[in-house]
mmCIF file of C-alpha atoms in Angstrom:
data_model
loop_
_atom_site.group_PDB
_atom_site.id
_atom_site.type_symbol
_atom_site.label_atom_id
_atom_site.label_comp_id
_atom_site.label_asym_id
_atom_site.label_seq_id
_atom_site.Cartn_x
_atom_site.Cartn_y
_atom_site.Cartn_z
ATOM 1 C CA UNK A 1 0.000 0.000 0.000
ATOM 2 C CA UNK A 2 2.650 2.489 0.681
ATOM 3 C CA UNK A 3 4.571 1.412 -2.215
ATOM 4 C CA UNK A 4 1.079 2.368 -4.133
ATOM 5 C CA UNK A 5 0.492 5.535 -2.614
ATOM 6 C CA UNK A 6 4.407 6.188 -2.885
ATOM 7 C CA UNK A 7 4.208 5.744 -6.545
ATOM 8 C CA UNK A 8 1.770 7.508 -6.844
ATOM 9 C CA UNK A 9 2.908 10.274 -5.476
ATOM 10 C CA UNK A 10 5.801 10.493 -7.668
ATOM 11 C CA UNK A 11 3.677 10.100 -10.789
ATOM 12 C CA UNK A 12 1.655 13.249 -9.858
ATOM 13 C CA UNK A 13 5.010 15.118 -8.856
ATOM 14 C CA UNK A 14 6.402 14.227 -12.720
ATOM 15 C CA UNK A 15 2.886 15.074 -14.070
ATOM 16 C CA UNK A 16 3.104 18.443 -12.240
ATOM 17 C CA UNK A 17 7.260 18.942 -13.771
ATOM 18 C CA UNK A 18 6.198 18.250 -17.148
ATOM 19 C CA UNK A 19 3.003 20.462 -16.941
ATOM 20 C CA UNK A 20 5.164 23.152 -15.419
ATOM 21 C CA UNK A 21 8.406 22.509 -18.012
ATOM 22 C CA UNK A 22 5.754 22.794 -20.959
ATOM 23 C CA UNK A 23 4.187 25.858 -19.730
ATOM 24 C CA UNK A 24 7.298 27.783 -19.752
ATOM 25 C CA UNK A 25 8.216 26.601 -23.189
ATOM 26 C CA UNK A 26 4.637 28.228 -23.995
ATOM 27 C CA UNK A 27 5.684 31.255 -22.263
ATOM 28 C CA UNK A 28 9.192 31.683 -23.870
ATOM 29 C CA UNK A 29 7.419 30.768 -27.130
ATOM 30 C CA UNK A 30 4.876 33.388 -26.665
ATOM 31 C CA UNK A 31 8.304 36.174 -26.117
ATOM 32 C CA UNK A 32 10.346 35.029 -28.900
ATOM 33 C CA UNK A 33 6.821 35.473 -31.326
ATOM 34 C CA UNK A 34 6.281 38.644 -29.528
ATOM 35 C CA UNK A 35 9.878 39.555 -29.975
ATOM 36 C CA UNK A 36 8.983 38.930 -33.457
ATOM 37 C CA UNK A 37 6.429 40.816 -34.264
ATOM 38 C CA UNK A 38 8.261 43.658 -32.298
ATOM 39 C CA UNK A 39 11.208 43.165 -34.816
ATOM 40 C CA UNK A 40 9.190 42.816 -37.814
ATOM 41 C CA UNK A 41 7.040 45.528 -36.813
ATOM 42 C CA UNK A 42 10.582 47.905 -36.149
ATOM 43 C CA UNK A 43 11.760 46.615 -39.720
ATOM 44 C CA UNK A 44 8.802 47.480 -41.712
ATOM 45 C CA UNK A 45 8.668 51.088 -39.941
ATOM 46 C CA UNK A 46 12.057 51.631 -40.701
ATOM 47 C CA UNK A 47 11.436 50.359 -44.371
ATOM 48 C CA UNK A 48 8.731 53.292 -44.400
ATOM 49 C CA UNK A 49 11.202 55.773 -43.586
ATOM 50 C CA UNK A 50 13.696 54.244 -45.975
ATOM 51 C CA UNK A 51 11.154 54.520 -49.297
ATOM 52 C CA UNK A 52 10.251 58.346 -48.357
ATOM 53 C CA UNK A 53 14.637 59.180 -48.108
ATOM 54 C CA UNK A 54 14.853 57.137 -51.666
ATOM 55 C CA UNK A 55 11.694 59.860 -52.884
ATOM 56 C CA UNK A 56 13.098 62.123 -51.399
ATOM 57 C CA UNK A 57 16.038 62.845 -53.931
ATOM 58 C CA UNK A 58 13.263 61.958 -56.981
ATOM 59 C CA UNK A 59 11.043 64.793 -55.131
ATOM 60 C CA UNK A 60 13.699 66.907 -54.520
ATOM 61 C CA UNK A 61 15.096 66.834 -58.162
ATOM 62 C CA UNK A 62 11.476 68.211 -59.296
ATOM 63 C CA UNK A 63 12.381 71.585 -57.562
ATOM 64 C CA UNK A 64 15.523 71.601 -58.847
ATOM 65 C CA UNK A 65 16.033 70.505 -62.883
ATOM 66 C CA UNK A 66 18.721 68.317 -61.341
ATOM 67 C CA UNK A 67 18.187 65.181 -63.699
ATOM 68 C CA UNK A 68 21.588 63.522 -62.560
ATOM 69 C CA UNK A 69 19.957 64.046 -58.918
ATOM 70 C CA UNK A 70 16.504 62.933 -60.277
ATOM 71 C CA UNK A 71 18.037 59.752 -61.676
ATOM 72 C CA UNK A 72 19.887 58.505 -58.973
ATOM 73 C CA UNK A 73 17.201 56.511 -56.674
ATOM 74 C CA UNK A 74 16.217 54.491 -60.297
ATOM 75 C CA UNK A 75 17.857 51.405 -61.258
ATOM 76 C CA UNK A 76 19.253 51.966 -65.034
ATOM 77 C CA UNK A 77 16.903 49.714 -66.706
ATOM 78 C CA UNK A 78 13.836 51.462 -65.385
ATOM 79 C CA UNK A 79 11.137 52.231 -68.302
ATOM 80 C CA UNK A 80 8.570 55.071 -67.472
ATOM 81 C CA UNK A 81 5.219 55.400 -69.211
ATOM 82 C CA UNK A 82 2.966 57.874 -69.232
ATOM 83 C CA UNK A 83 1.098 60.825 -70.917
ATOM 84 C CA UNK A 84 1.812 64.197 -71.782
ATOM 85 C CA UNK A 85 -0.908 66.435 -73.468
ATOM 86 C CA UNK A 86 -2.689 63.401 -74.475
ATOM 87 C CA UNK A 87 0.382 61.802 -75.825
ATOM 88 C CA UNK A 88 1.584 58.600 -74.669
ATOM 89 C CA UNK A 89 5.600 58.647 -73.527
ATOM 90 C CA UNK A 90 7.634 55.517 -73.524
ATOM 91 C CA UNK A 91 10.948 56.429 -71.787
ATOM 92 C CA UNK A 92 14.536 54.907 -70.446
ATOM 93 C CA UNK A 93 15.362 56.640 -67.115
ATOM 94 C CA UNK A 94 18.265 57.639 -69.145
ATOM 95 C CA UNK A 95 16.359 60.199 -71.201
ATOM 96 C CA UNK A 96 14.383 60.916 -68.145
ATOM 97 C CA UNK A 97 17.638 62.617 -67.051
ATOM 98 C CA UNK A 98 18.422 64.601 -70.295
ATOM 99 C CA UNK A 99 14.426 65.821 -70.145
ATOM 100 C CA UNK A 100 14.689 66.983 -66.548
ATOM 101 C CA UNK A 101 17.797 68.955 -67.164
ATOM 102 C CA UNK A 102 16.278 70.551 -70.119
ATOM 103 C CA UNK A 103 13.541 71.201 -68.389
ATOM 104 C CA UNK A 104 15.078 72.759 -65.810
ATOM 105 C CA UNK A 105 14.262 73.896 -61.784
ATOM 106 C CA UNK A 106 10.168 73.524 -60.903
ATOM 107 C CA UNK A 107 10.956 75.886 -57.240
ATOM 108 C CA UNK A 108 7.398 76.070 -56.978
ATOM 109 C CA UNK A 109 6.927 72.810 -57.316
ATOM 110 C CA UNK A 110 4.477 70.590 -54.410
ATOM 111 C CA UNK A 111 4.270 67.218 -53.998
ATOM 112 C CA UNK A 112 2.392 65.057 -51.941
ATOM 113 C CA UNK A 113 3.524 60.885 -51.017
ATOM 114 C CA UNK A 114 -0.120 59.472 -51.671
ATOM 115 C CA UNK A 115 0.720 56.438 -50.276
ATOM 116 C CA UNK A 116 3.497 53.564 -49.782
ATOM 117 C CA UNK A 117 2.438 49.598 -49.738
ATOM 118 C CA UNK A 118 5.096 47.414 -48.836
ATOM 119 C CA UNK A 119 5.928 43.694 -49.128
ATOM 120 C CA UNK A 120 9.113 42.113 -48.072
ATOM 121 C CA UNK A 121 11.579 43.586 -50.410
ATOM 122 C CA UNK A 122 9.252 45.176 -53.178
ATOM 123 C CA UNK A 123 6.984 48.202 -52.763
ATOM 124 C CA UNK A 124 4.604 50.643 -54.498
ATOM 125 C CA UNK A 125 4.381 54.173 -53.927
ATOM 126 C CA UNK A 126 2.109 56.926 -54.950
ATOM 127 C CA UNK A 127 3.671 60.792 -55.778
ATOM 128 C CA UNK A 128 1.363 63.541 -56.313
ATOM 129 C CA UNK A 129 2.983 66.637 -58.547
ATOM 130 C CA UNK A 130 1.213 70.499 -58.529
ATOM 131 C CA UNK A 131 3.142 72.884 -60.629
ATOM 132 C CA UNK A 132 6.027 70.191 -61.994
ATOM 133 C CA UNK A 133 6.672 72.109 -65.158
ATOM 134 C CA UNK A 134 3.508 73.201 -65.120
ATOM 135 C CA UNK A 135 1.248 70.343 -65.051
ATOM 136 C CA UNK A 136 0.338 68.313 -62.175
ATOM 137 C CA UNK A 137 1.666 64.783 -62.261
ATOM 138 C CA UNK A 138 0.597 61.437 -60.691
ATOM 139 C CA UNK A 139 3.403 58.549 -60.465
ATOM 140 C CA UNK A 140 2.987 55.227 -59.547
ATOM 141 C CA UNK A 141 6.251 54.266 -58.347
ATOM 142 C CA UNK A 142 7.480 50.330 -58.298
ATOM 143 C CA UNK A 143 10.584 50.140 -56.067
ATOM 144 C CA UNK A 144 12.577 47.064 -54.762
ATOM 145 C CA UNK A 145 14.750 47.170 -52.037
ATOM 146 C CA UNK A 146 18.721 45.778 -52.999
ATOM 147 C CA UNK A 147 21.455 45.492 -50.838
ATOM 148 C CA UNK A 148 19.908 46.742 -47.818
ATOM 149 C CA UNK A 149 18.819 49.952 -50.467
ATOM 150 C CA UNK A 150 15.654 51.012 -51.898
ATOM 151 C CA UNK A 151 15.335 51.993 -55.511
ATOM 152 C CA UNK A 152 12.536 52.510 -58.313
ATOM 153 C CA UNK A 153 12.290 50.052 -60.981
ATOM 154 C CA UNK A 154 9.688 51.242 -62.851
ATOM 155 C CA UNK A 155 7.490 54.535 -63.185
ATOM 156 C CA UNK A 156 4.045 55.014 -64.486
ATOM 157 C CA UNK A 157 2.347 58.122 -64.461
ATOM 158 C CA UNK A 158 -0.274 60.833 -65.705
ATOM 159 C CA UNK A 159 -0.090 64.514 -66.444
ATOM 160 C CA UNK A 160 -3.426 65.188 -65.865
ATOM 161 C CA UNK A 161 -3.680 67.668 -68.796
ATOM 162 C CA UNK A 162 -5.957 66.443 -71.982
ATOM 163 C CA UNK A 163 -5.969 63.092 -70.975
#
């Protein structure tokens, strides 16, 4: 009999060890996925503040004619589309350049970042142009984030004049 209640005894004491040894695996489960979320919450914030610095210089080169500046956050094989006065444009970022020279400073240019979606390493932005040359533009901006650097791939927008 005491050999009975003796093992059982033991059997609730290892019962209560492993209930105890797999509720603070739960618990340091639960921190590492809230340390998680904390980091990938951290990362995509920063990421947010990353894509507005690369638009920055894009934004920037608007108010200035600065095409070499206004090039610089592209990758070189970026296309744009887009229309001008009802015409459609089809242009390398390297003629981009050339055009925004010519065209020369926009100082009172405004712009407005419409919006930013991000996934992982790629993202989409929205810019909104008043007095860019004298038109207002809309770009859609597709960017994708190298070497720890964001940078547009590709560039779609609309003049909003005779379109």
């Amino acid at each position: 009999m005491k050999k009975c209640i003796y093992t059982l005894l033991v059997g609730i004491l290892v019962m209560n060890a492993n209930a105890q040894t797999t509720s603070d695996t739960n618990i340091n489960t639960s921190n590492t996925e809230k340390m998680s979320n904390q980091e990938q919450e951290l990362k995509s914030f920063n990421d947010f503040k990353d894509i507005v610095e690369a638009l920055q210089s894009y934004i920037e080169s608007a108010r200035t004619g600065d095409g070499k500046l206004g090039t610089s956050v592209f990758y070189e094989h970026t296309q744009m589309v887009g229309s001008v006065d009802g015409q459609i444009s089809y242009m390398p970022i390297s003629e981009f350049g050339n055009a925004l020279s010519q065209m020369g400073p926009s100082e009172n240019v405004q712009h407005q970042i419409a919006w930013i979606d991000i996934s992982g390493p790629a993202a989409a932005a929205r810019v909104e142009f008043i007095n860019w040359g004298g038109f207002r533009f809309t770009d859609f901006l597709i960017l994708y984030k190298e070497n720890d650097q964001w940078k547009i791939s590709g560039k779609v927008f609309n003049s909003h004049s005779r379109n």
